[in-house]
Amino acid sequence: MLFHRQLWVYWKFCYACFLKPVEHGNTAHVKALTGQQRALEGFYRTQAEIYDATRGTLLRGREEMLQLAAAQMRHRMGTREGKPIWVDIGGGTGYNIEKMNDFVPVDEFFSAVYLVDLSPSLCEVARQRFSKLGWNNVHVVCEDARTFAIDKPTNGLELAAPGMSSDKYRVKADFVSMSYSLSMIPDFYSVIDSITDLLAPHGLVSCVDFYVQSASSYSLRNFTGGHHSRHVNWLSRLFWRSWFQFDRVHLDEGRRDYLEHRFGTILTVNERNYTLGGIPYYVWLGCQRTATSAGAAGALAREAAERIDALATESPYLSPVHYSEKRAEAESAAERETRMQLRSKGFEAAILNLATNVPLPSFFYQNQRWRLYYDESLQKHTQFGNNYIYAFTWEDPAEDQRLLNIGKDDVVFAITSAGDNVLSYALHRPRSIHAVDLNPTQNHLLELKVAAFNALPYEDTWKLFGEGRHAGFRDLLLTKLSPYLSSRAFQFWLDNASTFTSRGGLYETGGSRIAVKLCKWLFRVLGLGGDVQRLCAAKTLREQRAIWRTRLRPVVLNRWLSYLVVANQQFLWRALGVPTNQRDMIYDDGLAASAASGGAFAPKEAMWKYVVNTLDPVVENTLLRDSNYFYRVCLTGRYSKECHPSYLSEEAHKALSQPGAFDGLRVHTDEFVEVLTRIRPESVTVAVIMDHMDWFDPEGAHATEEIRAINNAMKIGGRVLLRSAGLKPWYIANFSAQGFKCERVGARTAGKCIDRVNMYASTWICTKLSADPSSAAAAANSGIGASDAADSGSDSEAVETLEL
C-alpha cells in the first residue's frame, strides 16, 4: 500500500512538472488570475498537497541554509534586545519555517514570521500546517513580494523617490530568506531592491537556489565570498538552463549576480546535487552593504576599511568620535605621516570597491576580524591545489618560549603552518600575533581551531584536535562554528567535512599524510603494530629504548629503505615538505663531515645519517608516552590526555575561550615580504620563521629582500628565531650584513636532542642591532638626515597617542 502511495505521488509530480500543459485543467478561479500568479497557480495547484513529499531530493541545501542563518542570528542577537522578525519570500507550503524549528524554537525565538507567496494553493497548505502546529506568530500572506510590507501605511501604498526611504518599510525585517524562489521570479531586480529596503540595517538575508555560471563572468570580482566550485562547464550550463526552463525556472546568472551586488556577502557555498545528475546549487548569506561593523546602524564602509587596515598594519585607528579633539595634533604631523603611511591590500581593495559602487570584499562582513583579505585567484595561492601540507606543526613551542620569553608587550610575526604554535604563543597573551602563510588552506586550519575555542566546549575541541575525529563535525560546522569562519574557510571545511569522520582522521590528511601512512603500512606489513603501541605506552625511557633498539630501529633506520625512499626527492618534497635547496644544505653538511673524516661523500649516505641523527636521540631521550607528542601523533594518529600540545589542555581552553582572547590575532595569506612591507616600521618584536629561509636559492635575491623587510618592520632589540637543516646556513651572513647579531643557540650533534622534534640541525636567534645599512645609505642619498629621522620618530610617538 505504501509503495503504491509513493508511486502515485511521483506520477502526479511528473505529470504536473513535465506533461501537463500550463493551462490544462485550470479552474475558473485560476483563469481569473493574471500574470505570474496565474502561471504559478496553474503549475502548483495540482501538486500542492504532494509538494513537500517530492522536493526533498531535488531542493538540496535548504536545511544547510536554515542552520547557517540560525547560527548567525543566535550569534548576532546575543547582544541585542528584542526578538527578530523573519520574512520568508516564496515560502510556499511553509516547509522552511517548520524545519527552522529544528534549529531554533520558531514560536519563541521570533516575534513574528511572515510567509509571502503568490500561489494561493501553496499558501493554503501553509495555513493548514501552522494551524496544526499552533504557532500564532506565523502569518501567511498571499501577495507579490514587490508590494509586501510588514506594516503598511493605512492610506495605501506610498511611493518614494529613488534612493529615498519609503514609509512602506517603517517596520524592518531582521531576517529575509528565499528558498528556490529567486529563480522563479520574473522581475527579480525589483524584488531584490525591495528586500534591500525591507531589511534592517544589521539584518540577515539568505538564499538557496539553482544556478549555472562560467568563471569568465565572476573571476575578477573580490566581493563574492569565494570562487571555489562556482564554475559550471558549458555543457552543464546549456543542459540545466534548458531543462529548468520548461518549468519556468530561470538559471541565468544575473539573479545571483544582482543579489551579490546589492548586499554584502557573509558566507557562500557552491555545491552539486549528484543524486540527480550534479545539479549546481548555491547557499548564500548576506547583509546590508553598510553592515560592516558591530557599531551603530549605518556604520560607514570607509570607517570599517580604516579599522581593519589598522589591525592589519599595526597602525593606529583614528576614531571619528575623537577626531575633533585630536585634529590639531594630527594635522601638524599630516605631511610626514602621509609620507610614511602604509595600507593593507584589504584597504586598497575596499577603496576600489567603494569607488566602483560594489560591495566590500566578504572579509569585511565577517563577525570576526582575524582573517584578512587576499586574492584567491592568484597563482601563488592556487599552486597548492586547495590542500594543506601540514596537519600538525613540526616546531617545538616550548623551546620557542624558553628562548624568546614572549610576553604581553610583544608583537609576534610567525608562520601559520598548522596553527599549533600560533595558539601556543597566544597563551602568553602578546599584544598581537601576525600569522602568515602563502597557502590559504593552512590558514583555513588555523581559522577552524580559533573558531572552536570561541564556539565549542572543551570536549568537542578535544575530539576535533586531540583525537582528530568527530562524528558530528558537519553539524558543528553549520550550527556552531560557521559564525566564526570566513566564507572561504567555511566552504573549504564543508567540502572536507570527511576529514574528521574518516578512519584516519585529521592527522592523516594534508601532504604529510604520505609519510604517516607509509610508516603505518610498513609496520602493519611487518607485524610491528603492537610494538609501536608498546613504544608509545612505555612508562620509562629504559623500556622505550629497548623496544626501539630491538624491534623498530632495524626497520625504520634501514639503510636500503632510506636510500630507496627517504633520499628520493619526490618523497622528500611531497611527503616531508623538504625542497631541493634544503636537501642541498643537508648534503653540504654531509660533504663537510666526510672531508673532516677523510671519507668519501655519498649523498644517500648523508641523508641516512641525517635521519639517524634525528630519530635516535628523540627515542633515546624523550618519552613518547607523556612528553613527545610530535612523534606520538605520527605513530598513533592522535594525541592523548597525557601527551598533547599545550593549547589542547583544559586550562588552555579556559584561557583561549575567554572573550577577546584572539583580538590581537591577524591571519595573513601572502608572502612574508608582502606582509612585512605593509606593517608599520619598527613595530614587530618577535619573528618566528621556522626553516622558511632554507627554501631560498643561495644565488637569488629573495633572502636579502626578506631580511631587509624583517629589519624594517622590527624594533631595535627585536629577535628573529629560525631553524635550519644546515649547521651553518648560508643566509646567516646576510642577516649579519643587514643589522643583526646572529647567535646559534642550538646545534644538533650525534646522540643529542636540539628539542623534542630534533628535525633541524641548528637553531638561531638574530637580534636587530641597527637599521638595514643599505636603507640608511639610501636615506642619506635622498637627503633625509638625522633631524628628519628624529621628526619621524616624534611623529610616530604622537600618532600612538591617538585612540587605537
PDB file of N, CA, C and O in Angstrom, residues 394-427:
ATOM      1  N   TRP A 394      55.545  21.120  13.132  1.00  0.00           N
ATOM      2  CA  TRP A 394      56.763  20.374  13.458  1.00  0.00           C
ATOM      3  C   TRP A 394      57.805  21.223  14.172  1.00  0.00           C
ATOM      4  O   TRP A 394      58.985  20.929  14.085  1.00  0.00           O
ATOM      5  N   GLU A 395      57.424  22.260  14.861  1.00  0.00           N
ATOM      6  CA  GLU A 395      58.356  23.051  15.669  1.00  0.00           C
ATOM      7  C   GLU A 395      57.901  23.021  17.120  1.00  0.00           C
ATOM      8  O   GLU A 395      56.704  23.008  17.399  1.00  0.00           O
ATOM      9  N   ASP A 396      58.849  23.044  18.032  1.00  0.00           N
ATOM     10  CA  ASP A 396      58.571  22.876  19.458  1.00  0.00           C
ATOM     11  C   ASP A 396      58.300  24.237  20.103  1.00  0.00           C
ATOM     12  O   ASP A 396      59.224  25.020  20.332  1.00  0.00           O
ATOM     13  N   PRO A 397      57.045  24.557  20.444  1.00  0.00           N
ATOM     14  CA  PRO A 397      56.742  25.875  21.006  1.00  0.00           C
ATOM     15  C   PRO A 397      57.292  26.068  22.410  1.00  0.00           C
ATOM     16  O   PRO A 397      57.526  27.210  22.833  1.00  0.00           O
ATOM     17  N   ALA A 398      57.516  24.974  23.146  1.00  0.00           N
ATOM     18  CA  ALA A 398      58.108  25.108  24.486  1.00  0.00           C
ATOM     19  C   ALA A 398      59.534  25.644  24.374  1.00  0.00           C
ATOM     20  O   ALA A 398      59.966  26.485  25.178  1.00  0.00           O
ATOM     21  N   GLU A 399      60.259  25.169  23.381  1.00  0.00           N
ATOM     22  CA  GLU A 399      61.618  25.669  23.143  1.00  0.00           C
ATOM     23  C   GLU A 399      61.579  27.119  22.671  1.00  0.00           C
ATOM     24  O   GLU A 399      62.422  27.933  23.069  1.00  0.00           O
ATOM     25  N   ASP A 400      60.590  27.431  21.827  1.00  0.00           N
ATOM     26  CA  ASP A 400      60.438  28.824  21.376  1.00  0.00           C
ATOM     27  C   ASP A 400      60.227  29.758  22.563  1.00  0.00           C
ATOM     28  O   ASP A 400      60.855  30.821  22.648  1.00  0.00           O
ATOM     29  N   GLN A 401      59.369  29.360  23.485  1.00  0.00           N
ATOM     30  CA  GLN A 401      59.080  30.205  24.633  1.00  0.00           C
ATOM     31  C   GLN A 401      60.277  30.324  25.553  1.00  0.00           C
ATOM     32  O   GLN A 401      60.549  31.392  26.111  1.00  0.00           O
ATOM     33  N   ARG A 402      61.024  29.243  25.697  1.00  0.00           N
ATOM     34  CA  ARG A 402      62.223  29.283  26.538  1.00  0.00           C
ATOM     35  C   ARG A 402      63.235  30.274  25.980  1.00  0.00           C
ATOM     36  O   ARG A 402      63.878  31.027  26.733  1.00  0.00           O
ATOM     37  N   LEU A 403      63.357  30.323  24.663  1.00  0.00           N
ATOM     38  CA  LEU A 403      64.344  31.187  24.032  1.00  0.00           C
ATOM     39  C   LEU A 403      63.861  32.631  23.895  1.00  0.00           C
ATOM     40  O   LEU A 403      64.662  33.571  23.969  1.00  0.00           O
ATOM     41  N   LEU A 404      62.557  32.832  23.727  1.00  0.00           N
ATOM     42  CA  LEU A 404      62.040  34.158  23.404  1.00  0.00           C
ATOM     43  C   LEU A 404      61.322  34.839  24.555  1.00  0.00           C
ATOM     44  O   LEU A 404      61.218  36.064  24.585  1.00  0.00           O
ATOM     45  N   ASN A 405      60.753  34.043  25.473  1.00  0.00           N
ATOM     46  CA  ASN A 405      60.005  34.595  26.607  1.00  0.00           C
ATOM     47  C   ASN A 405      58.952  35.601  26.135  1.00  0.00           C
ATOM     48  O   ASN A 405      58.919  36.761  26.543  1.00  0.00           O
ATOM     49  N   ILE A 406      58.071  35.160  25.269  1.00  0.00           N
ATOM     50  CA  ILE A 406      57.024  36.016  24.711  1.00  0.00           C
ATOM     51  C   ILE A 406      56.112  36.527  25.828  1.00  0.00           C
ATOM     52  O   ILE A 406      55.678  35.754  26.686  1.00  0.00           O
ATOM     53  N   GLY A 407      55.840  37.831  25.821  1.00  0.00           N
ATOM     54  CA  GLY A 407      55.019  38.443  26.863  1.00  0.00           C
ATOM     55  C   GLY A 407      53.988  39.397  26.303  1.00  0.00           C
ATOM     56  O   GLY A 407      53.813  39.520  25.086  1.00  0.00           O
ATOM     57  N   LYS A 408      53.320  40.123  27.187  1.00  0.00           N
ATOM     58  CA  LYS A 408      52.161  40.933  26.820  1.00  0.00           C
ATOM     59  C   LYS A 408      52.499  42.140  25.948  1.00  0.00           C
ATOM     60  O   LYS A 408      51.613  42.698  25.300  1.00  0.00           O
ATOM     61  N   ASP A 409      53.761  42.544  25.895  1.00  0.00           N
ATOM     62  CA  ASP A 409      54.121  43.702  25.083  1.00  0.00           C
ATOM     63  C   ASP A 409      54.647  43.323  23.704  1.00  0.00           C
ATOM     64  O   ASP A 409      55.015  44.206  22.911  1.00  0.00           O
ATOM     65  N   ASP A 410      54.680  42.055  23.406  1.00  0.00           N
ATOM     66  CA  ASP A 410      55.282  41.601  22.146  1.00  0.00           C
ATOM     67  C   ASP A 410      54.293  41.658  20.984  1.00  0.00           C
ATOM     68  O   ASP A 410      53.096  41.397  21.141  1.00  0.00           O
ATOM     69  N   VAL A 411      54.834  41.994  19.819  1.00  0.00           N
ATOM     70  CA  VAL A 411      54.129  41.859  18.548  1.00  0.00           C
ATOM     71  C   VAL A 411      54.836  40.735  17.797  1.00  0.00           C
ATOM     72  O   VAL A 411      55.995  40.867  17.417  1.00  0.00           O
ATOM     73  N   VAL A 412      54.132  39.626  17.636  1.00  0.00           N
ATOM     74  CA  VAL A 412      54.742  38.401  17.111  1.00  0.00           C
ATOM     75  C   VAL A 412      54.394  38.226  15.637  1.00  0.00           C
ATOM     76  O   VAL A 412      53.232  38.369  15.239  1.00  0.00           O
ATOM     77  N   PHE A 413      55.398  37.903  14.867  1.00  0.00           N
ATOM     78  CA  PHE A 413      55.240  37.588  13.443  1.00  0.00           C
ATOM     79  C   PHE A 413      55.657  36.135  13.262  1.00  0.00           C
ATOM     80  O   PHE A 413      56.788  35.770  13.575  1.00  0.00           O
ATOM     81  N   ALA A 414      54.736  35.274  12.787  1.00  0.00           N
ATOM     82  CA  ALA A 414      55.038  33.844  12.749  1.00  0.00           C
ATOM     83  C   ALA A 414      54.393  33.172  11.551  1.00  0.00           C
ATOM     84  O   ALA A 414      53.357  33.625  11.049  1.00  0.00           O
ATOM     85  N   ILE A 415      55.010  32.098  11.097  1.00  0.00           N
ATOM     86  CA  ILE A 415      54.417  31.275  10.044  1.00  0.00           C
ATOM     87  C   ILE A 415      53.250  30.495  10.639  1.00  0.00           C
ATOM     88  O   ILE A 415      53.347  29.945  11.737  1.00  0.00           O
ATOM     89  N   THR A 416      52.146  30.425   9.894  1.00  0.00           N
ATOM     90  CA  THR A 416      50.965  29.731  10.396  1.00  0.00           C
ATOM     91  C   THR A 416      51.192  28.238  10.513  1.00  0.00           C
ATOM     92  O   THR A 416      50.921  27.628  11.548  1.00  0.00           O
ATOM     93  N   SER A 417      51.670  27.604   9.442  1.00  0.00           N
ATOM     94  CA  SER A 417      51.759  26.141   9.367  1.00  0.00           C
ATOM     95  C   SER A 417      50.392  25.554   9.735  1.00  0.00           C
ATOM     96  O   SER A 417      49.380  25.950   9.157  1.00  0.00           O
ATOM     97  N   ALA A 418      50.336  24.657  10.727  1.00  0.00           N
ATOM     98  CA  ALA A 418      49.044  24.093  11.128  1.00  0.00           C
ATOM     99  C   ALA A 418      48.378  24.906  12.235  1.00  0.00           C
ATOM    100  O   ALA A 418      47.302  24.540  12.716  1.00  0.00           O
ATOM    101  N   GLY A 419      49.009  26.001  12.662  1.00  0.00           N
ATOM    102  CA  GLY A 419      48.411  26.874  13.664  1.00  0.00           C
ATOM    103  C   GLY A 419      48.690  26.486  15.102  1.00  0.00           C
ATOM    104  O   GLY A 419      48.337  27.227  16.023  1.00  0.00           O
ATOM    105  N   ASP A 420      49.338  25.331  15.338  1.00  0.00           N
ATOM    106  CA  ASP A 420      49.563  24.867  16.709  1.00  0.00           C
ATOM    107  C   ASP A 420      50.418  25.846  17.505  1.00  0.00           C
ATOM    108  O   ASP A 420      50.092  26.191  18.649  1.00  0.00           O
ATOM    109  N   ASN A 421      51.526  26.295  16.902  1.00  0.00           N
ATOM    110  CA  ASN A 421      52.421  27.181  17.627  1.00  0.00           C
ATOM    111  C   ASN A 421      51.829  28.570  17.804  1.00  0.00           C
ATOM    112  O   ASN A 421      52.063  29.233  18.821  1.00  0.00           O
ATOM    113  N   VAL A 422      51.033  29.019  16.840  1.00  0.00           N
ATOM    114  CA  VAL A 422      50.368  30.315  16.972  1.00  0.00           C
ATOM    115  C   VAL A 422      49.463  30.299  18.200  1.00  0.00           C
ATOM    116  O   VAL A 422      49.420  31.256  18.979  1.00  0.00           O
ATOM    117  N   LEU A 423      48.740  29.190  18.397  1.00  0.00           N
ATOM    118  CA  LEU A 423      47.866  29.077  19.567  1.00  0.00           C
ATOM    119  C   LEU A 423      48.667  28.983  20.855  1.00  0.00           C
ATOM    120  O   LEU A 423      48.256  29.513  21.893  1.00  0.00           O
ATOM    121  N   SER A 424      49.808  28.320  20.796  1.00  0.00           N
ATOM    122  CA  SER A 424      50.666  28.254  21.983  1.00  0.00           C
ATOM    123  C   SER A 424      51.203  29.634  22.348  1.00  0.00           C
ATOM    124  O   SER A 424      51.265  29.988  23.523  1.00  0.00           O
ATOM    125  N   TYR A 425      51.573  30.424  21.340  1.00  0.00           N
ATOM    126  CA  TYR A 425      52.028  31.788  21.610  1.00  0.00           C
ATOM    127  C   TYR A 425      50.890  32.632  22.205  1.00  0.00           C
ATOM    128  O   TYR A 425      51.115  33.475  23.079  1.00  0.00           O
ATOM    129  N   ALA A 426      49.664  32.395  21.733  1.00  0.00           N
ATOM    130  CA  ALA A 426      48.516  33.164  22.213  1.00  0.00           C
ATOM    131  C   ALA A 426      48.276  32.961  23.704  1.00  0.00           C
ATOM    132  O   ALA A 426      47.716  33.833  24.370  1.00  0.00           O
ATOM    133  N   LEU A 427      48.703  31.821  24.248  1.00  0.00           N
ATOM    134  CA  LEU A 427      48.540  31.573  25.676  1.00  0.00           C
ATOM    135  C   LEU A 427      49.340  32.553  26.530  1.00  0.00           C
ATOM    136  O   LEU A 427      49.025  32.764  27.702  1.00  0.00           O
TER     137      LEU A 427
END
